[in-house]
XYZ file of C-alpha atoms in Angstrom:
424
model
C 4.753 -20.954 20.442
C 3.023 -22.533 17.114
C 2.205 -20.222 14.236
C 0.332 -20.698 11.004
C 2.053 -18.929 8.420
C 1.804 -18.454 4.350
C 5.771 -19.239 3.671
C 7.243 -19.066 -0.270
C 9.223 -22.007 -1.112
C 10.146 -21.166 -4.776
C 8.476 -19.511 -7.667
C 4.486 -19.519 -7.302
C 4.950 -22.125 -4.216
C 3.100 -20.681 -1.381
C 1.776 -23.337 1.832
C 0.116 -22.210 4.265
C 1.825 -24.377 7.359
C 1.460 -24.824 10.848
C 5.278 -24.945 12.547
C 6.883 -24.201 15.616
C 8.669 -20.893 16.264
C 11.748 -20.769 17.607
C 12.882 -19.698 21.016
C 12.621 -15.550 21.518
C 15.628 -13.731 21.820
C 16.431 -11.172 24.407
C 16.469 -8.743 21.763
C 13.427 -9.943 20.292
C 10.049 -9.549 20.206
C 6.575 -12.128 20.066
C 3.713 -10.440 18.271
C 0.188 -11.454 17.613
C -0.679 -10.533 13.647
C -4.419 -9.222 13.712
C -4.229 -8.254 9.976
C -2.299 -8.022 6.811
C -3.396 -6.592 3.319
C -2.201 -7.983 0.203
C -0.066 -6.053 -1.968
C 0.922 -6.271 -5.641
C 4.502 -6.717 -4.413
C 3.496 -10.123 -2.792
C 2.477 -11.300 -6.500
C 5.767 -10.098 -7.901
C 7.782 -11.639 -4.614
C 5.723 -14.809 -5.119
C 6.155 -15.801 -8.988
C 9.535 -14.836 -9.119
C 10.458 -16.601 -5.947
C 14.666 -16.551 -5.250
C 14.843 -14.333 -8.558
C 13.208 -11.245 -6.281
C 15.575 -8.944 -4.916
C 14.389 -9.146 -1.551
C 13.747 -13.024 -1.578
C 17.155 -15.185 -0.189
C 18.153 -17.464 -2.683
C 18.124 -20.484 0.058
C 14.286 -20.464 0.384
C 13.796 -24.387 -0.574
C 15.287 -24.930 2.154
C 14.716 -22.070 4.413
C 11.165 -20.293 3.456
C 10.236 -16.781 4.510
C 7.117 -15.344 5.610
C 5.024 -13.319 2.825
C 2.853 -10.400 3.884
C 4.517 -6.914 4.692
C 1.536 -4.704 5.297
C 0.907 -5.566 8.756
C -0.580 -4.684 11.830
C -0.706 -6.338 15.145
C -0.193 -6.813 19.343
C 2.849 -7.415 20.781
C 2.925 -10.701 23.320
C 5.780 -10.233 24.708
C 9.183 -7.986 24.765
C 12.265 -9.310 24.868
C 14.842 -7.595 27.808
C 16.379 -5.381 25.397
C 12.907 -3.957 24.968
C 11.204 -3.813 27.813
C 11.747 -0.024 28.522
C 10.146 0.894 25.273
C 7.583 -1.282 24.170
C 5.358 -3.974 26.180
C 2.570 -6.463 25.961
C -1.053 -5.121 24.577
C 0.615 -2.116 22.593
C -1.027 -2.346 19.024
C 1.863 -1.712 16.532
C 2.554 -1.320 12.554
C 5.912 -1.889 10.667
C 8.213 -0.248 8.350
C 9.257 -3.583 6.263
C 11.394 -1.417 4.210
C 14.240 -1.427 7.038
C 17.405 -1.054 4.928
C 19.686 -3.044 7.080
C 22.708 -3.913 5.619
C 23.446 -7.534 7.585
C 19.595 -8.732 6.431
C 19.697 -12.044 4.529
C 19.510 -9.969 1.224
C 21.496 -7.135 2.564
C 20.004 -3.462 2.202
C 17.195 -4.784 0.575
C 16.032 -7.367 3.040
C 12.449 -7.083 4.581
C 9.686 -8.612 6.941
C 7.049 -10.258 4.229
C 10.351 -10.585 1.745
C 13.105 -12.032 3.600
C 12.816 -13.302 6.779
C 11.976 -16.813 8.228
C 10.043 -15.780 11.259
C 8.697 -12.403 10.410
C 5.836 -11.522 7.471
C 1.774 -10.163 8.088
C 0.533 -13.143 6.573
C 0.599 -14.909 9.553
C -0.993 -15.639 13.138
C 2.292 -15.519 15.404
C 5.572 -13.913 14.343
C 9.090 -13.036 16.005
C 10.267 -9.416 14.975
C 14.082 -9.703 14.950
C 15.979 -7.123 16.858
C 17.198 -4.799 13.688
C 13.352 -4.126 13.136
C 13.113 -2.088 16.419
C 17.165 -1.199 16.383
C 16.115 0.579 12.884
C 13.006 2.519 14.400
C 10.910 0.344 12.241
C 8.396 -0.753 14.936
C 6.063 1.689 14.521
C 3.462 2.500 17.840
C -0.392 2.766 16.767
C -3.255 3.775 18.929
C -6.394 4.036 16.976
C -9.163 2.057 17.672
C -9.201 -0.872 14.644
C -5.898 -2.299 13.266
C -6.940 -2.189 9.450
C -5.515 1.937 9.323
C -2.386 0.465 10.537
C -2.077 -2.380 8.258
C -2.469 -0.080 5.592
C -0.231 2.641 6.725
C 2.683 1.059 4.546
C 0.574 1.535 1.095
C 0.153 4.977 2.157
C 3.570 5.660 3.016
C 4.361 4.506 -0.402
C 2.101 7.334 -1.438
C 3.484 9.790 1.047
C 7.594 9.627 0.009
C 6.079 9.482 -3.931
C 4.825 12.775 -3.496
C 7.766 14.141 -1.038
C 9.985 12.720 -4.041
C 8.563 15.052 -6.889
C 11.320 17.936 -7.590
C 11.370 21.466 -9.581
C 13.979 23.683 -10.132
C 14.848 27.691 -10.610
C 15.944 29.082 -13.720
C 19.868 29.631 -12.923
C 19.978 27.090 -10.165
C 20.710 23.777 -9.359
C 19.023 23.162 -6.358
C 15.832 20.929 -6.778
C 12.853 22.155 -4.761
C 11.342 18.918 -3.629
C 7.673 17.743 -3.292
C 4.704 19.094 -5.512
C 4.270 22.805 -6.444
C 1.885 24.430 -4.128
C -1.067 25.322 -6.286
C -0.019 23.696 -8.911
C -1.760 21.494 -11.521
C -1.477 17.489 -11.151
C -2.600 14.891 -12.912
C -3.362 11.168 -11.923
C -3.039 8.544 -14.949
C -4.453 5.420 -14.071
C -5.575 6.615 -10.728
C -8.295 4.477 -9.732
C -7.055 1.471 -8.488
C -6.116 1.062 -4.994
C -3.049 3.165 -4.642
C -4.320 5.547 -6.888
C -7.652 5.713 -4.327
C -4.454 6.388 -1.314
C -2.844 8.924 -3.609
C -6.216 11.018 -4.000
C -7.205 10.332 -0.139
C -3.258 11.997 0.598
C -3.706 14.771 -1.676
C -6.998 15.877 -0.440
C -5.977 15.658 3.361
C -2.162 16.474 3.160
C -2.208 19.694 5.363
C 0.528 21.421 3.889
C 0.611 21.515 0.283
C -1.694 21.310 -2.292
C -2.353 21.515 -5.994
C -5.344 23.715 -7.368
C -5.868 21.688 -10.169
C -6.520 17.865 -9.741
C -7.484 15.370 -12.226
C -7.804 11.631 -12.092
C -7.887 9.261 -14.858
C -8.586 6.331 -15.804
C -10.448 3.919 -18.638
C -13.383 1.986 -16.174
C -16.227 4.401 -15.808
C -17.353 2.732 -12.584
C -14.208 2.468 -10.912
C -14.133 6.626 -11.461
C -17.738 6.706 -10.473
C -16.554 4.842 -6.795
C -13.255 7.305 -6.783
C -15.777 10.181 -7.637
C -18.296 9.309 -4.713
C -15.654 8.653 -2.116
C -13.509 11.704 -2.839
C -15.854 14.015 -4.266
C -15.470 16.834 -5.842
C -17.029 18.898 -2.942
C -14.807 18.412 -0.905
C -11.537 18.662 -2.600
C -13.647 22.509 -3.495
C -13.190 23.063 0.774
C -9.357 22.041 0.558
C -8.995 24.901 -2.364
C -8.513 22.152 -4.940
C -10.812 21.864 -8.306
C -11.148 18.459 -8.686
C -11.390 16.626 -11.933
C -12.552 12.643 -12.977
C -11.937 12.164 -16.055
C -12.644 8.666 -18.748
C -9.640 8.364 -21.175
C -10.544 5.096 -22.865
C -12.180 7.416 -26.388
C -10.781 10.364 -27.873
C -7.834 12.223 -27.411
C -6.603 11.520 -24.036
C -3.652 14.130 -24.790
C -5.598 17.164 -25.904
C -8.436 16.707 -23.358
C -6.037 16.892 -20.421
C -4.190 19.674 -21.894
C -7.303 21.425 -22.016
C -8.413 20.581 -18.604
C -4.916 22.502 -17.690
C -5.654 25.052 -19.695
C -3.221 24.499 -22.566
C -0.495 25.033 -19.824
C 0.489 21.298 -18.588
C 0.836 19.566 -15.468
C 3.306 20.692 -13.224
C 3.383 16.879 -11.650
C 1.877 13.522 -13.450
C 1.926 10.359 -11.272
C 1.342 7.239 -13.867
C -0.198 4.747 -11.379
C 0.076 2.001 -14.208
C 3.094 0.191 -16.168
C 1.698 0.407 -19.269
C 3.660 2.267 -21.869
C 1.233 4.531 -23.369
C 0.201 5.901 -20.445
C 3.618 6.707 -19.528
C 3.892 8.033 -22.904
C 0.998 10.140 -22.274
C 1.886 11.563 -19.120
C 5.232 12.985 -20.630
C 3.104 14.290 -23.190
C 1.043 16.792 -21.186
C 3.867 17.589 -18.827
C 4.900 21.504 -18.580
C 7.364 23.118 -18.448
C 9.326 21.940 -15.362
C 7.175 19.105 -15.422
C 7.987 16.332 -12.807
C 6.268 12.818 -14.665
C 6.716 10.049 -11.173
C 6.292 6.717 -12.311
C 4.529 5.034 -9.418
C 3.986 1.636 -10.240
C 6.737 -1.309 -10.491
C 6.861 -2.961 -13.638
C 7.262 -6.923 -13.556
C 9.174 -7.217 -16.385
C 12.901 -6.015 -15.812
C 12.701 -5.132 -19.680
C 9.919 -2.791 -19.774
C 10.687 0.816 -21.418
C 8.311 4.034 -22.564
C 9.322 6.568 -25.533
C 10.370 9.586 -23.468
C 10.535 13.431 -25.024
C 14.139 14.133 -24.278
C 13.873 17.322 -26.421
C 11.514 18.586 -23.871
C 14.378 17.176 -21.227
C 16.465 19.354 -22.538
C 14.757 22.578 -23.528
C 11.515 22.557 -20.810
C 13.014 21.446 -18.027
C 10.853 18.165 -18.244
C 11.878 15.045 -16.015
C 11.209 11.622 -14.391
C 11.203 10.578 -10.850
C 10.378 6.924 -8.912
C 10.213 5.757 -5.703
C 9.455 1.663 -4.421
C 8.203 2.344 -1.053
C 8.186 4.790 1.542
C 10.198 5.462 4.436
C 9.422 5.222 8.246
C 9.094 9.038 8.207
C 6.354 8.439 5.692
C 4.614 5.660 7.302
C 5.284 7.534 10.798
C 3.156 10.743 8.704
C 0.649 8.054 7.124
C -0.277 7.236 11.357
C -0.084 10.734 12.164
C -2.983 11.706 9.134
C -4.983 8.278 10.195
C -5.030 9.706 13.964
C -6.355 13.245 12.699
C -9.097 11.763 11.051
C -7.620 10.161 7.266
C -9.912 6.872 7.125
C -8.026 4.517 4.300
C -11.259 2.403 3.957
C -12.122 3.346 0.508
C -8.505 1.419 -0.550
C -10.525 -2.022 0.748
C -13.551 -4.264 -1.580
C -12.350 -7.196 -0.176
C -11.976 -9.151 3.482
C -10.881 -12.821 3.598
C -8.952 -15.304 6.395
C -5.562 -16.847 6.790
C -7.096 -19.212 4.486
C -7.687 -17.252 1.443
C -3.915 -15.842 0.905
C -2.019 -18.528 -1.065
C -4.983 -18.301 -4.326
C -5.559 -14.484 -4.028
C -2.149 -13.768 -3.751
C -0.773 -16.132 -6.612
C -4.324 -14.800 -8.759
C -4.051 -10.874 -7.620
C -4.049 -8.988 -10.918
C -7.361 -11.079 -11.747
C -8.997 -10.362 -8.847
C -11.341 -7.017 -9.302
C -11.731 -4.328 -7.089
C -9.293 -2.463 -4.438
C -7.001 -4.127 -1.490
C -7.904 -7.418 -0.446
C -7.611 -7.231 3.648
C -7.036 -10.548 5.541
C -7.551 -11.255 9.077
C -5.078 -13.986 10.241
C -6.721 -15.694 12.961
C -10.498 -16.533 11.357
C -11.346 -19.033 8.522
C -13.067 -17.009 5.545
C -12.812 -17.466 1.857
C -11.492 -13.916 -0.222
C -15.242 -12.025 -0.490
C -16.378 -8.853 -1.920
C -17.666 -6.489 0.781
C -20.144 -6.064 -2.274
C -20.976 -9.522 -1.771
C -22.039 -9.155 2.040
C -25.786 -8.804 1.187
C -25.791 -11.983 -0.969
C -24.191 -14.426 1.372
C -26.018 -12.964 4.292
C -29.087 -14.627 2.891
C -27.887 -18.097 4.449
C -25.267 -16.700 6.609
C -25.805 -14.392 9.320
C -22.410 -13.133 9.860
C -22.256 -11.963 6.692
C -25.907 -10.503 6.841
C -24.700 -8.175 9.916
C -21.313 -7.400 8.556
C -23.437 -6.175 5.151
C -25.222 -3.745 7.530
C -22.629 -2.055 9.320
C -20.578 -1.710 5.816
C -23.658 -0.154 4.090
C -24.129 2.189 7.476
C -20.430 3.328 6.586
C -21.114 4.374 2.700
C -20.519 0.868 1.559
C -16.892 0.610 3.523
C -15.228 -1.111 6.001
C -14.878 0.096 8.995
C -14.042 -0.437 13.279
C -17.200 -1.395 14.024
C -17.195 -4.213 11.022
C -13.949 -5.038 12.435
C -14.673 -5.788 15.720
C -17.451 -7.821 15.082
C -15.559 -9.815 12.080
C -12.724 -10.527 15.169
C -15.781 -12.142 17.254
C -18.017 -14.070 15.050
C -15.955 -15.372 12.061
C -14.964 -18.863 12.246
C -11.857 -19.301 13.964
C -8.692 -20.806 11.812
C -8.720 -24.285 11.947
């Protein structure tokens, strides 16, 4: 079986080949890609090549797949399988599989690690400690894009299970967010941050009663604020809060917002030190601050309170990915009725990943979603209308977006998987 794949060959050396796969194992499985959406850990994974923690040191010679939020159709199912998966199921996967004998050890993961496995490509082999791990992941709904960006979501869902309070006296941490209690989102407008208000407002079993959202681009808030309004976080008991931080005193307004109390949880969605520094400033007491985003740089450090450590019960949190109990919760929300549309602005081919992934951080807008087996350069869902004038795939694909409040959606899906131009 031939597969074109996006492989990393050293530090910002990405080719998108065409190569033979090897023989499938009996306790292996052949799996059509349909979709994969690019994540800021592919940049990271791709300019620092064999220096990543998850990349083998070997991959001159031996290059891995990139792409780790995935979704597909299995082909065919190795003997070892056969009693629990089988040809046509639609599937997602839990690239965080923390198997110790991976070629990186613990750390080791499809999109990171492996030679025949990563969502950034047509055909792929999933090697046996994927499924012996439980990280094959069944998916039934109706278009693959919620499963391809299950694993974003996941990362949202164990952030959130990983905030901790405590008792006076005790010194047993309560995990996850206060119920009713007041959060704040710094930064919170960018594509995880649009997952982390999507989980918040559909979580079903705990909630805060005070929500705000930051952030410095007024239309970036503005999409946030008409995608997640403020209406309906009202029917989920939540008062809901978008708030500009780029004039004035970002500090006191917040603290005001809270009324003078504090956040009980801050997420910073951003590796920037002052907005770490100003989450720990409006942090009550007990205050959990998680600090969401991965920095590049292995250097970078925030001023930090510590007498509020000490004497209000302040901390710090992180987490780099969920779990497969999070991404298994991520499906279960998606089936009920959790759309994660708003996290996409952009669709592109097989074509498109090598530039937009080496480029990411200066490409605009939300999660760029490629579609493995069509031809398509990187383009703005905004940008449907436009091309449409001398292209009427794009022209069509503009109206079913704009029939869906400017989003993605199945229906765009399907007809995307039928009329593109096929990869050549």
């Amino acid at each position: 079986m031939k597969t074109k794949a996006v492989r990393l060959y050293g530090q910002c050396d990405l080719r998108l080949e065409e190569f033979e796969l090897p023989a499938m194992k009996e306790d292996e499985i052949l799996a059509k890609v349909v979709c994969d959406s690019i994540c800021m850990s592919s940049y990271k994974s791709s300019h620092q090549g064999a220096d990543h923690k998850r990349v083998p040191d070997d991959i001159a010679e031996n290059p891995t797949m990139i792409g780790h939020e995935f979704a597909g159709e299995i082909v065919e199912v190795g003997s070892k399988w056969q009693g629990q998966f089988k040809p046509g199921d639609k599937f997602s996967i839990q690239p965080a599989i923390n198997y110790e004998n991976g070629p990186v050890g613990i750390l080791s993961a499809p999109g990171y690690s492996y030679r025949y496995i990563g969502g950034d490509a047509t055909y792929v082999i999933i090697p046996n400690e994927v499924m012996e791990q439980g990280c094959l992941l069944p998916y039934n709904g109706e278009a693959f894009y919620p499963a391809s960006l299950s694993e974003p979501l996941s990362c949202v869902v164990g952030a959130i299970h990983a905030n901790y309070h405590t008792t006076p006296g005790s010194y047993v941490h309560s995990m996850d967010i206060k119920e009713n209690g007041k959060m704040a989102l710094l930064a919170g407008v960018g594509p995880m941050g649009l997952a982390m208000i999507n989980y918040v407002l559909h979580r079903e079993d705990r909630h805060p009663s005070l929500f705000v959202v930051t952030d410095i681009d007024q239309a970036r808030l503005d999409r946030a604020a008409s995608l997640y309004t403020k209406e309906y976080a009202a029917s989920r008991g939540i008062e809901l809060h978008y708030v500009n931080t780029k004039e004035g005193d970002a500090v006191a307004t917040l603290r005001e917002i809270s009324g003078g109390t504090g956040y009980d949880e801050v997420v910073v969605m951003a590796p920037v030190a002052p907005v770490v520094e100003q989450g720990d400033a409006i942090l009550a007491q007990d205050g959990c601050l998680n600090f969401f985003s991965g920095p590049s740089k292995t250097d970078f450090s925030a001023r930090f309170n510590f007498y509020n450590v000490h004497y209000a019960s302040t901390h710090i949190v992180g987490t780099s990915g969920g779990n497969t109990d999070d991404m298994k919760e991520s499906l279960d929300l998606m089936g009920k009725g959790l759309d994660p549309a708003g996290l996409v602005t952009h669709i592109g081919g097989l074509n498109a990943v090598v530039d937009t992934t080496l480029n990411l951080p200066s490409i605009p807008g939300g999660k760029k979603l490629i579609y493995t087996h069509i031809e398509m350069p990187l383009t703005a869902i905004a940008d449907f209308a436009e091309k449409g004038k001398t292209n009427p795939v794009y022209a069509h694909l503009d109206e079913l977006c704009k029939a869906n409040m400017g989003l993605w959606n199945a229906e765009a899906e399907k007809y995307l998987l039928a009329n593109a131009d096929k990869l050549n």
